[in-house]
Structures are given as structure tokens and as C-alpha cells.
Tab-separated table of C-alpha atoms in Angstrom:
chain	number	residue	atom	x	y	z
B	203	MET	CA	-8.271	-29.960	17.889
B	204	ILE	CA	-4.540	-30.448	17.253
B	205	ASP	CA	-2.299	-28.325	19.442
B	206	LEU	CA	0.386	-26.920	17.150
B	207	LYS	CA	2.410	-25.858	20.171
B	208	ILE	CA	3.577	-29.466	20.370
B	209	PHE	CA	6.079	-28.544	17.659
B	210	GLU	CA	6.334	-24.846	18.567
B	211	LEU	CA	5.686	-23.979	14.931
B	212	GLY	CA	7.472	-20.735	14.138
B	213	LYS	CA	8.095	-19.227	10.723
B	214	LEU	CA	11.284	-21.253	10.324
B	215	HIS	CA	9.423	-24.490	10.976
B	216	ILE	CA	6.669	-23.571	8.529
B	217	PHE	CA	9.370	-22.844	5.962
B	218	HIS	CA	10.867	-26.320	6.382
B	219	ILE	CA	7.428	-27.922	6.091
B	220	ALA	CA	6.683	-25.934	2.921
B	221	VAL	CA	9.992	-26.984	1.337
B	222	THR	CA	9.325	-30.612	2.253
B	223	VAL	CA	5.805	-30.616	0.793
B	224	LEU	CA	6.626	-28.715	-2.403
B	225	SER	CA	9.756	-30.766	-3.114
B	226	SER	CA	7.760	-33.963	-2.590
B	227	ILE	CA	5.101	-32.741	-5.025
B	228	ALA	CA	7.788	-31.942	-7.602
B	229	ALA	CA	9.400	-35.365	-7.236
B	230	SER	CA	6.112	-37.252	-7.449
B	231	GLY	CA	4.891	-35.079	-10.310
B	232	TYR	CA	7.960	-35.814	-12.418
B	233	ALA	CA	8.290	-39.466	-11.420
B	234	PRO	CA	6.008	-40.744	-14.248
B	235	ASN	CA	8.670	-39.588	-16.715
B	236	LEU	CA	11.010	-42.248	-15.331
B	237	LYS	CA	9.089	-44.794	-17.377
B	238	PRO	CA	10.490	-45.297	-20.894
B	239	LEU	CA	8.094	-45.188	-23.810
B	240	GLN	CA	6.805	-48.510	-25.076
B	241	PRO	CA	6.594	-49.280	-28.820
B	242	ASP	CA	2.801	-49.527	-28.629
B	243	ASP	CA	2.364	-46.060	-27.075
B	244	SER	CA	0.268	-43.877	-29.329
B	245	ILE	CA	2.712	-40.988	-28.896
B	246	PHE	CA	5.280	-42.977	-30.909
B	247	ARG	CA	3.294	-42.189	-34.051
B	248	PHE	CA	4.583	-38.613	-33.861
B	249	ASP	CA	8.352	-38.204	-33.889
B	250	LEU	CA	8.242	-34.679	-32.445
B	251	PHE	CA	6.240	-35.851	-29.426
B	252	GLU	CA	8.685	-38.689	-28.940
B	253	LEU	CA	11.533	-36.154	-28.918
B	254	ASP	CA	9.701	-34.133	-26.261
B	255	TYR	CA	9.274	-37.136	-24.028
B	256	ALA	CA	12.850	-38.282	-24.639
B	257	ARG	CA	14.104	-34.952	-23.233
B	258	MET	CA	11.860	-35.240	-20.169
B	259	HIS	CA	12.805	-38.877	-19.625
B	260	ARG	CA	16.533	-38.106	-19.889
B	261	ILE	CA	16.476	-35.774	-16.892
B	262	ALA	CA	13.880	-37.671	-14.838
B	263	VAL	CA	16.380	-39.483	-12.609
B	264	PRO	CA	18.386	-36.398	-11.511
B	265	VAL	CA	15.233	-34.300	-11.054
B	266	VAL	CA	13.439	-36.886	-8.921
B	267	LEU	CA	16.625	-37.625	-6.963
B	268	LEU	CA	17.474	-33.979	-6.232
B	269	SER	CA	13.895	-33.107	-5.284
B	270	SER	CA	13.638	-36.142	-3.032
B	271	LEU	CA	16.919	-35.304	-1.296
B	272	THR	CA	15.696	-31.753	-0.680
B	273	ALA	CA	12.385	-32.987	0.732
B	274	ILE	CA	13.981	-35.597	2.984
B	275	SER	CA	16.703	-33.281	4.298
B	276	SER	CA	14.213	-30.491	4.974
B	277	PHE	CA	11.980	-32.866	6.918
B	278	VAL	CA	14.962	-34.114	8.931
B	279	VAL	CA	15.895	-30.525	9.836
B	280	PHE	CA	12.295	-29.810	10.849
B	281	LEU	CA	12.142	-32.907	13.042
B	282	SER	CA	15.482	-32.072	14.642
B	283	ASN	CA	14.296	-28.569	15.519
B	284	ALA	CA	10.929	-29.822	16.777
B	285	ILE	CA	12.330	-32.640	18.913
B	286	GLN	CA	15.094	-30.531	20.434
B	287	ARG	CA	12.678	-27.586	20.810
B	288	LYS	CA	15.341	-25.255	19.490
B	289	SER	CA	16.797	-24.385	16.114
B	290	LEU	CA	20.038	-25.755	14.747
B	291	PRO	CA	23.050	-23.405	14.730
B	292	LEU	CA	22.812	-20.855	11.934
B	293	ILE	CA	25.924	-22.196	10.194
B	294	PHE	CA	24.250	-25.605	9.778
B	295	GLU	CA	21.023	-24.027	8.563
B	296	LEU	CA	22.865	-21.949	5.972
B	297	THR	CA	24.927	-24.947	4.829
B	298	TRP	CA	21.809	-27.077	4.373
B	299	ALA	CA	19.910	-24.262	2.637
B	300	THR	CA	22.823	-23.604	0.251
B	301	ILE	CA	23.024	-27.258	-0.778
B	302	ALA	CA	19.238	-27.494	-1.138
B	303	PHE	CA	19.211	-24.276	-3.198
B	304	ILE	CA	21.820	-25.709	-5.579
B	305	PHE	CA	19.790	-28.921	-5.882
B	306	GLN	CA	16.576	-27.052	-6.630
B	307	LEU	CA	18.162	-24.570	-9.019
B	308	THR	CA	19.727	-27.445	-10.936
B	309	SER	CA	16.392	-29.243	-11.131
B	310	THR	CA	14.604	-26.094	-12.270
B	311	VAL	CA	17.107	-25.475	-15.061
B	312	LEU	CA	16.941	-29.110	-16.209
B	313	ILE	CA	13.137	-29.096	-16.278
B	314	ALA	CA	13.001	-25.754	-18.093
B	315	ARG	CA	15.375	-27.017	-20.787
B	316	ALA	CA	13.228	-30.138	-21.248
B	317	GLU	CA	10.068	-28.157	-21.967
B	318	PRO	CA	7.669	-30.254	-24.126
B	319	ARG	CA	7.176	-27.489	-26.665
B	320	TYR	CA	5.767	-29.679	-29.440
B	321	MET	CA	3.145	-31.069	-27.079
B	322	SER	CA	2.257	-27.522	-26.070
B	323	ILE	CA	1.778	-26.586	-29.723
B	324	PHE	CA	-0.463	-29.629	-30.148
B	325	THR	CA	-2.742	-28.619	-27.277
B	326	ASP	CA	-2.909	-25.037	-28.566
B	327	GLN	CA	-3.878	-26.143	-32.071
B	328	SER	CA	-5.748	-29.377	-31.356
B	329	GLN	CA	-9.010	-27.860	-32.575
B	330	TYR	CA	-7.592	-28.016	-36.100
B	331	TRP	CA	-6.903	-31.752	-35.900
B	332	SER	CA	-9.305	-34.508	-36.799
B	333	VAL	CA	-11.399	-35.848	-33.932
B	334	ASP	CA	-9.769	-39.284	-33.990
B	335	ASN	CA	-6.246	-37.916	-33.667
B	336	VAL	CA	-7.196	-35.580	-30.848
B	337	LEU	CA	-8.940	-38.272	-28.843
B	338	GLU	CA	-6.064	-40.671	-29.360
B	339	LEU	CA	-3.367	-38.275	-28.173
B	340	ALA	CA	-5.164	-35.891	-25.822
B	341	ASP	CA	-4.885	-37.953	-22.625
B	342	PRO	CA	-1.178	-38.891	-22.736
B	343	VAL	CA	-0.141	-35.449	-23.944
B	344	GLN	CA	-2.207	-33.631	-21.320
B	345	SER	CA	-0.834	-35.916	-18.627
B	346	MET	CA	2.765	-35.203	-19.626
B	347	LEU	CA	2.127	-31.471	-19.796
B	348	ILE	CA	0.524	-31.495	-16.341
B	349	ASN	CA	3.530	-33.376	-14.929
B	350	TRP	CA	5.939	-30.891	-16.478
B	351	ASN	CA	3.985	-27.822	-15.335
B	352	THR	CA	3.637	-29.197	-11.807
B	353	ALA	CA	7.363	-29.845	-11.594
B	354	ILE	CA	8.510	-26.485	-13.004
B	355	ILE	CA	6.124	-24.477	-10.803
B	356	THR	CA	6.955	-26.286	-7.574
B	357	GLU	CA	10.700	-26.401	-8.236
B	358	SER	CA	10.765	-22.684	-9.083
B	359	THR	CA	8.788	-21.877	-5.936
B	360	VAL	CA	11.089	-23.891	-3.679
B	361	THR	CA	14.151	-22.347	-5.328
B	362	GLY	CA	12.733	-18.884	-4.668
B	363	PHE	CA	11.902	-19.727	-1.047
B	364	LEU	CA	15.409	-21.065	-0.430
B	365	GLY	CA	17.014	-18.054	-2.103
B	366	ILE	CA	15.052	-15.605	0.066
B	367	HIS	CA	15.749	-17.726	3.151
B	368	LEU	CA	19.497	-17.658	2.507
B	369	PHE	CA	19.595	-13.984	1.596
B	370	TRP	CA	17.645	-12.894	4.675
B	371	HIS	CA	19.702	-14.846	7.214
B	372	LEU	CA	23.006	-13.893	5.610
B	373	VAL	CA	22.180	-10.187	5.471
B	374	VAL	CA	20.833	-10.098	9.040
B	375	SER	CA	23.799	-12.061	10.392
B	376	ILE	CA	26.416	-9.969	8.594
B	377	ARG	CA	24.709	-6.777	9.840
B	378	HIS	CA	25.099	-7.941	13.444
B	379	ILE	CA	28.417	-9.756	13.333
B	380	ARG	CA	30.194	-6.893	15.147
B	381	VAL	CA	27.848	-6.948	18.120
B	382	ARG	CA	27.379	-10.734	17.980
B	383	PRO	CA	30.696	-12.235	16.815
B	384	ARG	CA	29.358	-15.771	17.323
B	385	VAL	CA	26.113	-15.144	15.455
B	386	PHE	CA	26.748	-18.006	13.013
B	387	LEU	CA	27.175	-20.446	15.898
B	388	GLU	CA	23.975	-19.382	17.649
B	389	PRO	CA	20.568	-21.019	17.024
B	390	THR	CA	18.850	-19.971	13.824
B	391	PRO	CA	16.203	-17.322	14.625
B	392	ALA	CA	12.806	-18.827	13.870
B	393	ALA	CA	10.892	-15.553	13.459
B	394	TYR	CA	13.037	-14.051	10.643
B	395	PRO	CA	13.868	-10.913	12.682
B	396	TRP	CA	15.590	-7.925	11.110
B	397	ARG	CA	17.224	-6.790	14.351
B	398	LEU	CA	19.101	-8.981	16.818
B	399	LYS	CA	19.857	-8.145	20.414
B	400	SER	CA	23.422	-7.063	21.008
B	401	ASP	CA	23.555	-8.257	24.601
B	402	THR	CA	23.948	-11.818	25.849
B	403	PRO	CA	20.895	-13.783	27.030
B	404	SER	CA	19.816	-13.009	30.565
B	405	SER	CA	19.462	-15.551	33.333
B	406	ASP	CA	15.702	-15.287	33.097
B	407	PRO	CA	14.355	-18.661	31.795
B	408	ALA	CA	11.817	-16.959	29.539
B	409	SER	CA	14.485	-14.784	27.942
B	410	ALA	CA	16.821	-17.749	27.574
B	411	TYR	CA	14.069	-19.702	25.818
B	412	MET	CA	13.412	-16.808	23.453
B	413	PHE	CA	17.134	-16.561	22.725
B	414	ALA	CA	17.270	-20.261	21.814
B	415	GLY	CA	16.102	-19.527	18.311
B	416	TYR	CA	12.399	-18.809	18.657
B	417	GLY	CA	11.999	-15.134	19.287
B	418	TRP	CA	14.964	-12.897	18.594
B	419	THR	CA	13.848	-9.312	18.196
């Protein structure tokens, strides 16, 4: 059985893993839209479907790039925390989270604006089409819709996670800045505490370890 204590997985670490996984899913889910349509693709027979795919293809590069950057940077932060066995200073965590939030929000907006609405109408009304047309178009259309839905759901989720993450740490830090003037230079609390100690860490090794970003209360 794997001992998770190897990485001292706290809530902060789980958050970074979740962002890494979800951003990777979003990038891989939207990656098929990087491929331009070929003249022999059956979807070319319908101009409206071609317009849908053209919108998705146009934003594919920035979406995949931004999602990949978020995933890679989140994984690097997780590894840094795990290897050092303490969290990065809060100012670095907030800086990274702000940049990642902007990346993810941008991707979410781009994907939402490229919604394949004509393909959605086709799937909703496909029972009224002839069998040949449905069979010919069902697979590529369903595949594109799945890619779009996967991307919009995962990107929205990561954006929400990052927004809550930023809001929580900013509010907690600002609340305690009078009693902890250097709060933004201290290790990021891994347990998402609402209250921080106002005194300095004691000389007790156990207390010092808790203060290092893993158990502020």
C-alpha cells in the first residue's frame, strides 16, 4: 500500500494535484481541434457545421497552450512543496494562482464563445433526419461535442477552484496582517485555516514543523 505521507499530502497539495489533472484533461480534450478539416471530411457537406468547427479550431492553440501551462506550473509547485517538505511563501503561491486564474478564465471564455451550437441542434433533432445522414455525421459531430463539453466543464471547474483558492488566502491573510505583518512572506498554510496564530513559532520542533505551512490553526 502506498504511503501518502511520503509527500505529506495536505489540502494545498491535493489542490495542486487537482488543478494539474483537470487542466491536463482540458488540454487533451481540446487538442483534437488543432487539426484542420480536410476536404474529404463529411462535415464539409454542411456549411453550418464547418462554421462551428472553424470557431473551435481558431481558439485551439491558445486554449491548449494556456491549459498546458497551468497544468505544468501547478505540478512544478506541487513537486517543489513535496520535495522541500514545506510550502512556498504565500506571495509566490498567490502570484502563481493569479496567473493561472487569468489563464483559465481566458480559456473558459474562449471555449464558451466557440460553442458548437449548430452541432448541438443537429444532435437534438437528429431523429428527424434520414438514417443515412445521421449515420454519416453522428460520429464526428458527437466527438466534437464531447471534446467541447469536456473542455468547458474542466476549465470552468479549475477556474472556480483557483478563484476560491485566491479568495480564501487573501481574506485570511488580510485579516491577520496586523498580528502577522510578514504573513505574505511566510509559508502558505496547507490546511486552509481561517485563524492564524498571532505569536511566533516556538522552539519546539513539532510546533516549528506545523508552522512551516502544514498545520496553522
